Coordinates of N, CA and C in Angstrom, one line a residue:
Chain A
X1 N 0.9 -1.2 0.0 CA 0.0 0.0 0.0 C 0.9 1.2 0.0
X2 N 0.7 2.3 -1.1 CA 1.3 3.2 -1.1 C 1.2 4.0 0.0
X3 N 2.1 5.0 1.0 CA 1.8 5.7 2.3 C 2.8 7.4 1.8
X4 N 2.4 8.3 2.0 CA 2.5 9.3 1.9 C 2.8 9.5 3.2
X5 N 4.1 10.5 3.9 CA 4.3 11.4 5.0 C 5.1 12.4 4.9
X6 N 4.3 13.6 5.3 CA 5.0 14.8 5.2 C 5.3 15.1 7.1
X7 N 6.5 15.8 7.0 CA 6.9 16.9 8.1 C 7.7 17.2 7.9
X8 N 7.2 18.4 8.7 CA 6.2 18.8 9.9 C 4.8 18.6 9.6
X9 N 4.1 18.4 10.6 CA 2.8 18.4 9.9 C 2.6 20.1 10.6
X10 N 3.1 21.1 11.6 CA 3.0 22.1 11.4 C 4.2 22.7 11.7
X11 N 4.2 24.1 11.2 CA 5.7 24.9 11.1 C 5.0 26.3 10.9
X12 N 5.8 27.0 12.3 CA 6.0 28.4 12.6 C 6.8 28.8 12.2
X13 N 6.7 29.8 11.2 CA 7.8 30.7 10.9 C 8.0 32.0 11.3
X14 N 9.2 32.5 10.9 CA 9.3 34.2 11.2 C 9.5 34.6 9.9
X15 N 9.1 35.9 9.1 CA 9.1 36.3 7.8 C 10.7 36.6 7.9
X16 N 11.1 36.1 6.8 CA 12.5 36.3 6.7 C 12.9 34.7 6.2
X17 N 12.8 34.0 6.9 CA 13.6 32.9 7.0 C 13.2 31.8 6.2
X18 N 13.9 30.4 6.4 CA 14.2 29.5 5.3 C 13.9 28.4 6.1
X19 N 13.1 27.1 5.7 CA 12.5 26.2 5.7 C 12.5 25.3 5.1
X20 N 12.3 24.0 5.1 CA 12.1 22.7 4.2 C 10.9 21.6 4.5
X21 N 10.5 21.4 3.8 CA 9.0 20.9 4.2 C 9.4 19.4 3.2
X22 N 9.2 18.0 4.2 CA 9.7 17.1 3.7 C 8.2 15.9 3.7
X23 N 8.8 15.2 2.0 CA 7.4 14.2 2.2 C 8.0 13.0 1.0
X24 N 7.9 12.1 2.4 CA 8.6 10.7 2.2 C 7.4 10.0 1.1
X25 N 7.5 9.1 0.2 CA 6.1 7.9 0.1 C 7.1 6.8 -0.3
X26 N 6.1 5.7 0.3 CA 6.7 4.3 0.2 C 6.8 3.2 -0.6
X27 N 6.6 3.7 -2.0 CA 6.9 2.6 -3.3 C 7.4 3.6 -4.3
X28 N 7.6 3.1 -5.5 CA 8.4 4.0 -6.3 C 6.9 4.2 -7.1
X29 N 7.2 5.5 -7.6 CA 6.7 6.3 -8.8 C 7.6 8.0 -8.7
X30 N 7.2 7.7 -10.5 CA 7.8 8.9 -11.2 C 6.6 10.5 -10.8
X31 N 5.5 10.4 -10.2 CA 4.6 11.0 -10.7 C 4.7 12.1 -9.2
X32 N 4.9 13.1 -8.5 CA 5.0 13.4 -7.3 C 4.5 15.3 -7.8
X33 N 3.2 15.3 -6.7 CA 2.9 16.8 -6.7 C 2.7 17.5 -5.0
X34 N 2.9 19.0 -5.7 CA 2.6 19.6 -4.8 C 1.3 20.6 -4.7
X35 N 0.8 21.0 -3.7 CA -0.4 21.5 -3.5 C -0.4 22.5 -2.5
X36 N -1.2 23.1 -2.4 CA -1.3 24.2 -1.5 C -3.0 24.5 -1.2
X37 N -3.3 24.6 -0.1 CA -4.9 24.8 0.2 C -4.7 26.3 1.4
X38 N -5.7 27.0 1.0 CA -6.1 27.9 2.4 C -7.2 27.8 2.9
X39 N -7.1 28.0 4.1 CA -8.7 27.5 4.7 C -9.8 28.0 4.0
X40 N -10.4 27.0 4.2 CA -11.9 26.8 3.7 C -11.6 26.9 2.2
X41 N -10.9 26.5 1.5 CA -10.5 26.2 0.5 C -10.2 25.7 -0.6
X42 N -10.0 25.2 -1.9 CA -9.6 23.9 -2.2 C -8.2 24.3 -2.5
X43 N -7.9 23.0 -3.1 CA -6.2 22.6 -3.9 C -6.2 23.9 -4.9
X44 N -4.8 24.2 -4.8 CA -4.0 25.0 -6.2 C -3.0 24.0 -6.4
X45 N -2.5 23.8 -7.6 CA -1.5 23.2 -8.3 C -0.6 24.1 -7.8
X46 N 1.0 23.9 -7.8 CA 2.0 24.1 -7.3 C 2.8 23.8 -8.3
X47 N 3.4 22.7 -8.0 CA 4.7 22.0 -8.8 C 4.0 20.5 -9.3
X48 N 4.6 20.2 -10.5 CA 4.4 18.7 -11.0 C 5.7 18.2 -11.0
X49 N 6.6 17.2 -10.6 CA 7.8 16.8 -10.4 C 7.6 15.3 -11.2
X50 N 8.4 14.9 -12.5 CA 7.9 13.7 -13.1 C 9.5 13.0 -13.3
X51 N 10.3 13.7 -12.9 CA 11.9 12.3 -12.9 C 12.8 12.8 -12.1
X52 N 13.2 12.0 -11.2 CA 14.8 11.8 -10.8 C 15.3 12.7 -11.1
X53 N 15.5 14.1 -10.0 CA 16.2 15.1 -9.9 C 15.7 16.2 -9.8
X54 N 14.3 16.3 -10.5 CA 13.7 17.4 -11.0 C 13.8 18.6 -10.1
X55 N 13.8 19.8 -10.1 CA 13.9 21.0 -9.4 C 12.8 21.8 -10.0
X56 N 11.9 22.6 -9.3 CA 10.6 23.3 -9.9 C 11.0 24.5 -9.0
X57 N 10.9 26.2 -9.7 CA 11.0 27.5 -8.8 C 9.7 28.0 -9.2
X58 N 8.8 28.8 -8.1 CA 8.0 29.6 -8.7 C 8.2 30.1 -7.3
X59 N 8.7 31.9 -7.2 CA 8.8 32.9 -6.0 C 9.8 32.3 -5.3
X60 N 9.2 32.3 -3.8 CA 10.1 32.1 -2.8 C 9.9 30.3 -2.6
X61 N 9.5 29.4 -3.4 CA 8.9 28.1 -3.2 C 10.1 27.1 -4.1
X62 N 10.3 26.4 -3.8 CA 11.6 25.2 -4.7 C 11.2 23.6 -4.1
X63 N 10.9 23.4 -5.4 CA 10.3 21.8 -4.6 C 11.8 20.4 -6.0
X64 N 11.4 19.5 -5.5 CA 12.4 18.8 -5.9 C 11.9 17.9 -5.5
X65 N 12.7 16.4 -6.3 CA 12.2 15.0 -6.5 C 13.4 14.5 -6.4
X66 N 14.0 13.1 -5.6 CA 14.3 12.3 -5.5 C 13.9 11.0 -5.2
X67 N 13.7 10.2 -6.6 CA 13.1 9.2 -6.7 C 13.9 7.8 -6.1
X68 N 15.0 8.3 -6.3 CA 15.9 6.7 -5.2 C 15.6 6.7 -3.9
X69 N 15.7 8.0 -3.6 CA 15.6 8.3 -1.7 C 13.9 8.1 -1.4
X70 N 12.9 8.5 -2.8 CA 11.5 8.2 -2.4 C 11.3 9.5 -1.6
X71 N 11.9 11.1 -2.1 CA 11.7 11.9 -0.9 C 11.7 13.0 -2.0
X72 N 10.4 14.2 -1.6 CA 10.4 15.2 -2.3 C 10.8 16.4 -1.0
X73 N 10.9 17.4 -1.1 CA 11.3 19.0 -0.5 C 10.8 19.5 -1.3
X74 N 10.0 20.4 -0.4 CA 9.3 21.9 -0.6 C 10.2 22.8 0.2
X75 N 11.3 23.7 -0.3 CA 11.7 24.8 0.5 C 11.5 25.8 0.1
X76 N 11.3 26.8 1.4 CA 10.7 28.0 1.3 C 11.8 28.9 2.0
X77 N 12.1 30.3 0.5 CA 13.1 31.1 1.1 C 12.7 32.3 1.7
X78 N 13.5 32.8 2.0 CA 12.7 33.9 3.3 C 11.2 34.1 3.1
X79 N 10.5 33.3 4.0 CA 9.0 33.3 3.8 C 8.4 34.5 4.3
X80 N 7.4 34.6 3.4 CA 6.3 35.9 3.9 C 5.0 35.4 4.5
X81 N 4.7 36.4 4.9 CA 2.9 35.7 5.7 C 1.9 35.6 4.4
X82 N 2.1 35.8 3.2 CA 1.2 35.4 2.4 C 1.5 33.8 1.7
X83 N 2.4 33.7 2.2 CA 2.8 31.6 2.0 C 1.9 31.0 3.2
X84 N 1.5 31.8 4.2 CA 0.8 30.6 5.2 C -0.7 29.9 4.6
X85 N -0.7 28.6 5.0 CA -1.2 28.2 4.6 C -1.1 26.6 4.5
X86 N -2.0 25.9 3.6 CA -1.3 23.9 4.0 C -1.0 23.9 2.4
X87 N 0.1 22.9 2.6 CA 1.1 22.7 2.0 C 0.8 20.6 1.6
X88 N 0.3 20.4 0.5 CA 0.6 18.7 0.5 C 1.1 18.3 -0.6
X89 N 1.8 17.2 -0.3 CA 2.7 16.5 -1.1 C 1.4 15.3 -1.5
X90 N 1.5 15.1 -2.5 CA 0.7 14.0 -3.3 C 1.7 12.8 -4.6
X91 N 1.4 11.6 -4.6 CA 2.1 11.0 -5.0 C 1.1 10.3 -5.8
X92 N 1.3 10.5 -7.2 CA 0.4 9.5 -8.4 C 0.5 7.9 -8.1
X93 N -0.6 7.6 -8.6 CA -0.2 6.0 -8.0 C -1.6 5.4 -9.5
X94 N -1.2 4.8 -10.1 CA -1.7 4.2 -11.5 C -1.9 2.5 -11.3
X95 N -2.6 2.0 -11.7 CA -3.0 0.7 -11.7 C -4.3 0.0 -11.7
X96 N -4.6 -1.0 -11.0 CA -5.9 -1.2 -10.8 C -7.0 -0.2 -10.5
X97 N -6.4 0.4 -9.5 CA -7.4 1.3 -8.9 C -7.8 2.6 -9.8
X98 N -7.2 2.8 -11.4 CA -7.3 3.9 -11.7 C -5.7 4.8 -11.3
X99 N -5.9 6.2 -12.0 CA -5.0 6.7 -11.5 C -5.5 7.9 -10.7
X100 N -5.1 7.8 -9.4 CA -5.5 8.3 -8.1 C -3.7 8.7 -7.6
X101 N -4.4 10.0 -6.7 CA -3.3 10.7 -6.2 C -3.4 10.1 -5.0
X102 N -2.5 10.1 -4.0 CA -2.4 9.3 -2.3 C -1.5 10.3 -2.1
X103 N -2.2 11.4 -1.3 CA -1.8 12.4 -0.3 C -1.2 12.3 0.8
X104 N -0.2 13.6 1.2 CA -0.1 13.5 2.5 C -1.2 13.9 3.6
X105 N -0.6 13.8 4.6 CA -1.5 14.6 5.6 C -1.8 16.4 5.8
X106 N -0.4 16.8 5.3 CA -0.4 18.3 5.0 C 0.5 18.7 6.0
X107 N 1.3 20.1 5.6 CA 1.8 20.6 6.4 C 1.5 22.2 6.5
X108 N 0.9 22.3 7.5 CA 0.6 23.7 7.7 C 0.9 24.5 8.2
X109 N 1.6 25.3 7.6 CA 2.6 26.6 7.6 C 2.2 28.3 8.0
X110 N 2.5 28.9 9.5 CA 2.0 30.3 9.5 C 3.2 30.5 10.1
X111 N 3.2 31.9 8.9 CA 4.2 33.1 8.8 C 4.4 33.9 9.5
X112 N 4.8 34.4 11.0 CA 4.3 35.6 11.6 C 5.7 36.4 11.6
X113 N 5.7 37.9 11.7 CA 6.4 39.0 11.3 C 6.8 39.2 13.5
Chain B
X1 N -11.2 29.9 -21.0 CA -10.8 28.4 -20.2 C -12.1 28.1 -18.9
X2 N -12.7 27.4 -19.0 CA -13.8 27.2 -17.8 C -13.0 26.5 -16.7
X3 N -13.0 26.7 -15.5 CA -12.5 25.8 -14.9 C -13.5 24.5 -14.0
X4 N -13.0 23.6 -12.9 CA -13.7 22.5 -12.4 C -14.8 23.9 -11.3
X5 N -16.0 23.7 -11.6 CA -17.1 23.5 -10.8 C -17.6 22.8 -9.8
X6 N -18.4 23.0 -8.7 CA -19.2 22.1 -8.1 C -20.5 22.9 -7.8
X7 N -21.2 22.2 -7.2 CA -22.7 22.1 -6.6 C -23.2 20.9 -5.8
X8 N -23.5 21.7 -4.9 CA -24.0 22.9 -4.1 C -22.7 23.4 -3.1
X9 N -22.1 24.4 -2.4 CA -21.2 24.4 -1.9 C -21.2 24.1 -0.5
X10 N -22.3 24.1 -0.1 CA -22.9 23.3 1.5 C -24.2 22.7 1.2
X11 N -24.1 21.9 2.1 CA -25.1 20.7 2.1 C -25.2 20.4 3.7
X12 N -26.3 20.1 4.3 CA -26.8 19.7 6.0 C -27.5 19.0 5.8
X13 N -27.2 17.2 5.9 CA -28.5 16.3 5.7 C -28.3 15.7 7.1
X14 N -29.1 14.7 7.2 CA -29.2 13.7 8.7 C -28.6 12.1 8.5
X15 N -28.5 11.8 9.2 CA -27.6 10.1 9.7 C -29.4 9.1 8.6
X16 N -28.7 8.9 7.7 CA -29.8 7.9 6.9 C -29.8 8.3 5.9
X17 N -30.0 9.4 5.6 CA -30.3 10.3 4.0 C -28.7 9.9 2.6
X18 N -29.7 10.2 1.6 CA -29.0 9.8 0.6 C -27.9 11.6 -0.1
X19 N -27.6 11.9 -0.4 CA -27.0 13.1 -1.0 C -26.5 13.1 -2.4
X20 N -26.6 14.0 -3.5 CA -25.9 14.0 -4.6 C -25.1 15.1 -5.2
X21 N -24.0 14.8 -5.3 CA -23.1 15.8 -5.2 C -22.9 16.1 -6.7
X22 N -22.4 17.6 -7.4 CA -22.2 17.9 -8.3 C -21.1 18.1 -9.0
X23 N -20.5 17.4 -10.3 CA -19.0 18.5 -10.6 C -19.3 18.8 -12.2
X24 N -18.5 19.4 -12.2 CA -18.4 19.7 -14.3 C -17.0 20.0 -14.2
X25 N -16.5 19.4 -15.2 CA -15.4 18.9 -15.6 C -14.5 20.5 -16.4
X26 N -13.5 20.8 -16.2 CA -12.3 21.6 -16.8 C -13.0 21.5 -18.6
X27 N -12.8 22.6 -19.7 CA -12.8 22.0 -20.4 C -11.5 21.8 -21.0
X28 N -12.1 20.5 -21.8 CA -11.1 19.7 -22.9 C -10.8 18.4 -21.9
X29 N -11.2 18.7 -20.4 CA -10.6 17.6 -19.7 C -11.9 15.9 -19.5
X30 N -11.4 14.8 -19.9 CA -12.0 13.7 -20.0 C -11.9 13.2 -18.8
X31 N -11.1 13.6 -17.3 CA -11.8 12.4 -16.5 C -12.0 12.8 -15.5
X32 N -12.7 12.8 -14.3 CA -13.2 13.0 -13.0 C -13.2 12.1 -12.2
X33 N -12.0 13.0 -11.2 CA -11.9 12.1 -9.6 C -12.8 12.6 -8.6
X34 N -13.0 12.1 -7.8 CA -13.3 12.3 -6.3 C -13.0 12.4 -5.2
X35 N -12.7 13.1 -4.5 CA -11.6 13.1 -3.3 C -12.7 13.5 -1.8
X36 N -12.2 12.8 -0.6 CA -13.0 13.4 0.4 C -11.9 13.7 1.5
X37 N -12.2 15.0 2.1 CA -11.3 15.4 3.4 C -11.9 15.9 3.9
X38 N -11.4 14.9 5.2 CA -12.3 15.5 6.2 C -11.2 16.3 6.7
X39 N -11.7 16.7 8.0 CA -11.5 18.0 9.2 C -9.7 18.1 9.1
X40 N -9.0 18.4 9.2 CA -7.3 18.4 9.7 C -7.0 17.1 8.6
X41 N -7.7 16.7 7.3 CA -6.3 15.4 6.7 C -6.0 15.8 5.9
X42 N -5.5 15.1 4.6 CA -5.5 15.2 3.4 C -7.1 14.2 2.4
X43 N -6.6 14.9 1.5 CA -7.7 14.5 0.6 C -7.5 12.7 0.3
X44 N -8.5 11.9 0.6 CA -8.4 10.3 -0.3 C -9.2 10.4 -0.9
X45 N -9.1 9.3 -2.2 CA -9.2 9.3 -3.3 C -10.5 8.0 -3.1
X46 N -11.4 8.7 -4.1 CA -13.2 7.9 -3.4 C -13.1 6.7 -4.7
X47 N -12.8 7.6 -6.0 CA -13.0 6.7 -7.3 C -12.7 7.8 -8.1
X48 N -12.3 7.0 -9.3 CA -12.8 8.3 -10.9 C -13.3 8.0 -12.0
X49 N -13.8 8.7 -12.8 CA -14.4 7.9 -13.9 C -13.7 8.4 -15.1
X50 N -13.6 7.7 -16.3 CA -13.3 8.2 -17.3 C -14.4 7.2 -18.5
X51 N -14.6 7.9 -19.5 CA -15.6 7.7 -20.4 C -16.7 6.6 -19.9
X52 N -17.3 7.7 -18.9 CA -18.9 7.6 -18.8 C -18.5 5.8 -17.9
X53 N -17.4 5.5 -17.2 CA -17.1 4.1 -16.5 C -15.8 4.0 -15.4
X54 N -16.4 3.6 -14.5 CA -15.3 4.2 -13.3 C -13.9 3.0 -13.3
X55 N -12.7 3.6 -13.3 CA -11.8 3.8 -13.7 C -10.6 3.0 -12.8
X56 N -11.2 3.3 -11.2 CA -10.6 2.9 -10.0 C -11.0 3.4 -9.1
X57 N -11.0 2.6 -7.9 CA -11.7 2.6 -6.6 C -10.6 2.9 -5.6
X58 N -11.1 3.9 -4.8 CA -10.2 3.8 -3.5 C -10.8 3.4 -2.3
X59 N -10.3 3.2 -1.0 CA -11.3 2.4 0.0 C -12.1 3.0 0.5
X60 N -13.4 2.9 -0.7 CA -14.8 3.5 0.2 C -15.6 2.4 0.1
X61 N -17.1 2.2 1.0 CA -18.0 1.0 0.6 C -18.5 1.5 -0.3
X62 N -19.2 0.3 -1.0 CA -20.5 0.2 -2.0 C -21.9 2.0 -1.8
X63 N -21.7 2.4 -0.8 CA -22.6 3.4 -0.5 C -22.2 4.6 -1.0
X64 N -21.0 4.7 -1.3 CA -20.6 5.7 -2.3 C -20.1 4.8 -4.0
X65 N -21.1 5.9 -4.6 CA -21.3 5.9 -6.2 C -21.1 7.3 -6.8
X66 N -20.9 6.8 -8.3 CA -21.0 8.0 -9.0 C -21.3 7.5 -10.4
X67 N -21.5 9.0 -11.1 CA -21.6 8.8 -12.7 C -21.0 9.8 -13.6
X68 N -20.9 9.3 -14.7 CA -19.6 10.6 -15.8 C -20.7 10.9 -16.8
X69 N -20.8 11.6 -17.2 CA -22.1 11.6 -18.2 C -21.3 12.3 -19.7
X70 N -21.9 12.3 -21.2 CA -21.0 12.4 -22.3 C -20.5 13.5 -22.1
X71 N -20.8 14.6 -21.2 CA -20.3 15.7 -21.4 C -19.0 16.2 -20.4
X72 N -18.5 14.9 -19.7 CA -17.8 14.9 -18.8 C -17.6 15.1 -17.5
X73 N -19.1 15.5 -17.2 CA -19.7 15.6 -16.0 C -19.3 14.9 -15.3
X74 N -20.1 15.2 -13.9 CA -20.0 13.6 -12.7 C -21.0 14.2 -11.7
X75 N -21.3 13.1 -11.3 CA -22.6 13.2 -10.1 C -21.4 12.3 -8.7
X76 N -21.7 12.5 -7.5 CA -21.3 11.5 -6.5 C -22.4 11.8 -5.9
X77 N -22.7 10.0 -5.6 CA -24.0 9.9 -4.4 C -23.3 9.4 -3.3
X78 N -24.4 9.2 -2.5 CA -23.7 8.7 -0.4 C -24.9 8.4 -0.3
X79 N -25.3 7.0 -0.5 CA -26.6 6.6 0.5 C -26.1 6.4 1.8
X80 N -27.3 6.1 2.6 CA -27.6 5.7 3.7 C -26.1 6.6 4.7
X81 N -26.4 7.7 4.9 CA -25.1 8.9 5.4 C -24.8 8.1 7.4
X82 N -23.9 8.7 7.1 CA -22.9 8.5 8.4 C -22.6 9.7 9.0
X83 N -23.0 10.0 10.2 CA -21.8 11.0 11.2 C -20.3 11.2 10.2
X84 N -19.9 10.1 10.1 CA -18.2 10.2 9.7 C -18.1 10.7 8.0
X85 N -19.2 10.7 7.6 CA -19.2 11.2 6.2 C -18.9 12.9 5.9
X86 N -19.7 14.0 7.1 CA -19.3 14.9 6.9 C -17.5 15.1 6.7
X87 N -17.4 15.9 5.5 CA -16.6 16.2 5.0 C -16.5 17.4 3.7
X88 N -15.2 17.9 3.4 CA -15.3 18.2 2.0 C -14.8 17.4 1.3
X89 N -16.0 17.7 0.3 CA -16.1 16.3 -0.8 C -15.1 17.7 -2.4
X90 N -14.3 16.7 -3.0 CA -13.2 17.7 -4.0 C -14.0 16.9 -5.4
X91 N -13.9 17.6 -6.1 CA -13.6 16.7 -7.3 C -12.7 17.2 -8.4
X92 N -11.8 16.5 -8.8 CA -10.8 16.9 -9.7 C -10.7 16.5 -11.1
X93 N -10.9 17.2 -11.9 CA -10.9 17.2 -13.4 C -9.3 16.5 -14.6
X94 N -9.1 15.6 -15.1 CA -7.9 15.9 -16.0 C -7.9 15.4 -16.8
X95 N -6.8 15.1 -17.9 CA -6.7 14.6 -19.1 C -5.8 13.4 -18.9
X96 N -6.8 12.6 -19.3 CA -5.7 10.9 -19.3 C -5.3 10.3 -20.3
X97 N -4.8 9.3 -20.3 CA -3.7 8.7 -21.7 C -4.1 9.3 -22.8
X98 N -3.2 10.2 -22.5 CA -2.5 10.8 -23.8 C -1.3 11.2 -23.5
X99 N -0.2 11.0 -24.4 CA 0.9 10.9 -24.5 C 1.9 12.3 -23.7
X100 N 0.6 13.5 -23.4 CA 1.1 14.9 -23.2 C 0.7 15.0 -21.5
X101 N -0.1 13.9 -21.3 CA -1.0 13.8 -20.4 C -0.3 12.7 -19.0
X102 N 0.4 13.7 -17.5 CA 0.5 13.3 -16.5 C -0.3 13.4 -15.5
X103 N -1.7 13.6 -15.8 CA -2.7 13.3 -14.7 C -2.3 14.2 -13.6
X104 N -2.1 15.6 -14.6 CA -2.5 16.6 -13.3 C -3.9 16.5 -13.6
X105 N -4.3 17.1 -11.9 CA -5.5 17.0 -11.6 C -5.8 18.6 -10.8
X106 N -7.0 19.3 -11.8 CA -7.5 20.1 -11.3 C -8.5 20.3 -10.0
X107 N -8.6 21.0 -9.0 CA -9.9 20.4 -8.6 C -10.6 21.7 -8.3
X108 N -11.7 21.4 -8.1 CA -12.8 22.3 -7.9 C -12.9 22.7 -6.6
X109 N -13.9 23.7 -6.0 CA -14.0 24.2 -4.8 C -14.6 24.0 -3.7
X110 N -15.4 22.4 -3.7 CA -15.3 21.4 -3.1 C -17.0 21.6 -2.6
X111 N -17.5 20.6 -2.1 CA -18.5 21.1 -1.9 C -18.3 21.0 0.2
X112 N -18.5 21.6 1.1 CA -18.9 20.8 2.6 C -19.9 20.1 2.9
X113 N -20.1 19.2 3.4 CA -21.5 18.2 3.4 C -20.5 18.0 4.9
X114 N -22.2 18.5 5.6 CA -22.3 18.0 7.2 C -23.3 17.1 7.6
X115 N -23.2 16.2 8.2 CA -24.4 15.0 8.5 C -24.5 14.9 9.9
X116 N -25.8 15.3 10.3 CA -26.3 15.6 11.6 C -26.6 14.2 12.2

């Protein structure tokens, strides 16, 4: 059974600073995303990460794939209070069942100054 | 560009009742997931359909159904509701096998369904 885990599942920051937000899953696939929800919210697409090595930038946000280790990173460079928010790593998973994303739990991230 | 829809955006039914939930699909996009999260998780994956026939199951009972319709719609039903069913219900739109096509998944703005 595929298993998804992110942490922290939460993280206080101070505006300024630098973070890594980590999310293991436990079989191999090429397919690994990122998400972002605000309360009461739904998903925004983030990053799509599809091989072995991949690095994705958009602002202060850098996510990356390592498919041997089975470990993606979301880091955040000097974070602002408009990054707070949950943060999930999702991992494609294809086969019988369809192809269906298997989520983490989330990591939820506030920025305070 | 239209993006994923839903209906109704809240819902309040009672422990027995049936529910039917609404999505419409991204256009150009052929297939529709379903996802439920509840309070503090992440989203799991209910089922999806692609051409109008469901595609793959994630671990829900028989009491949750749905349907794709030609226009790439989707309905999700919940008979017989549970306390533990409140949740937000997602549904997510995308494009499958095609060669350009890695099952990003759009999703919609979810509906809340609370069961008394």
């Amino acid at each position: 059974e595929l298993k998804v885990e992110q942490n922290p599942l939460f993280l206080s920051m101070q505006e300024g600073k630098n973070y890594t937000i980590y999310c293991n899953y436990s079989t191999t696939s090429d397919r690994l995303y990122w998400y972002r929800q605000d309360p009461g919210k739904s998903l925004e697409s983030l990053f799509v990460l599809l091989s072995n090595g991949a690095v994705k930038q958009e602002g202060r946000l850098m996510a990356s794939l390592d498919t041997k280790a089975r470990l993606s990173t979301l880091h955040i460079t000097a974070a602002v209070h408009d990054l707070s928010a949950t943060y999930f790593c999702a991992v494609g998973r294809e086969g019988q069942a369809g192809t269906a994303l298997i989520f983490g739990k989330g990591t939820t991230l506030s920025v305070s100054s | 560009e239209t993006g994923v829809t839903q209906s109704p955006t809240h819902l309040i039914k009672t422990r027995g009742q049936q529910v039917t939930l609404r999505c419409s699909s991204q256009s150009g996009h052929n297939t529709v997931s379903w996802y439920q999260q509840a309070l503090g998780q992440g989203p799991q994956f209910i089922f999806q359909y692609y051409r109008e026939e469901e595609n793959g199951r994630g671990n829900f009972p028989p009491r949750f159904s749905g349907l794709q319709f030609p226009n790439y719609s989707s309905e999700l039903n919940v008979n017989a509701l549970e306390l533990d069913d409140s949740a937000l219900y997602l549904c997510a739109s995308s494009l499958l096998f095609t060669s350009l096509s890695y099952n990003e998944q759009f999703f919609g703005p979810g509906t809340r369904l609370t069961v008394l």
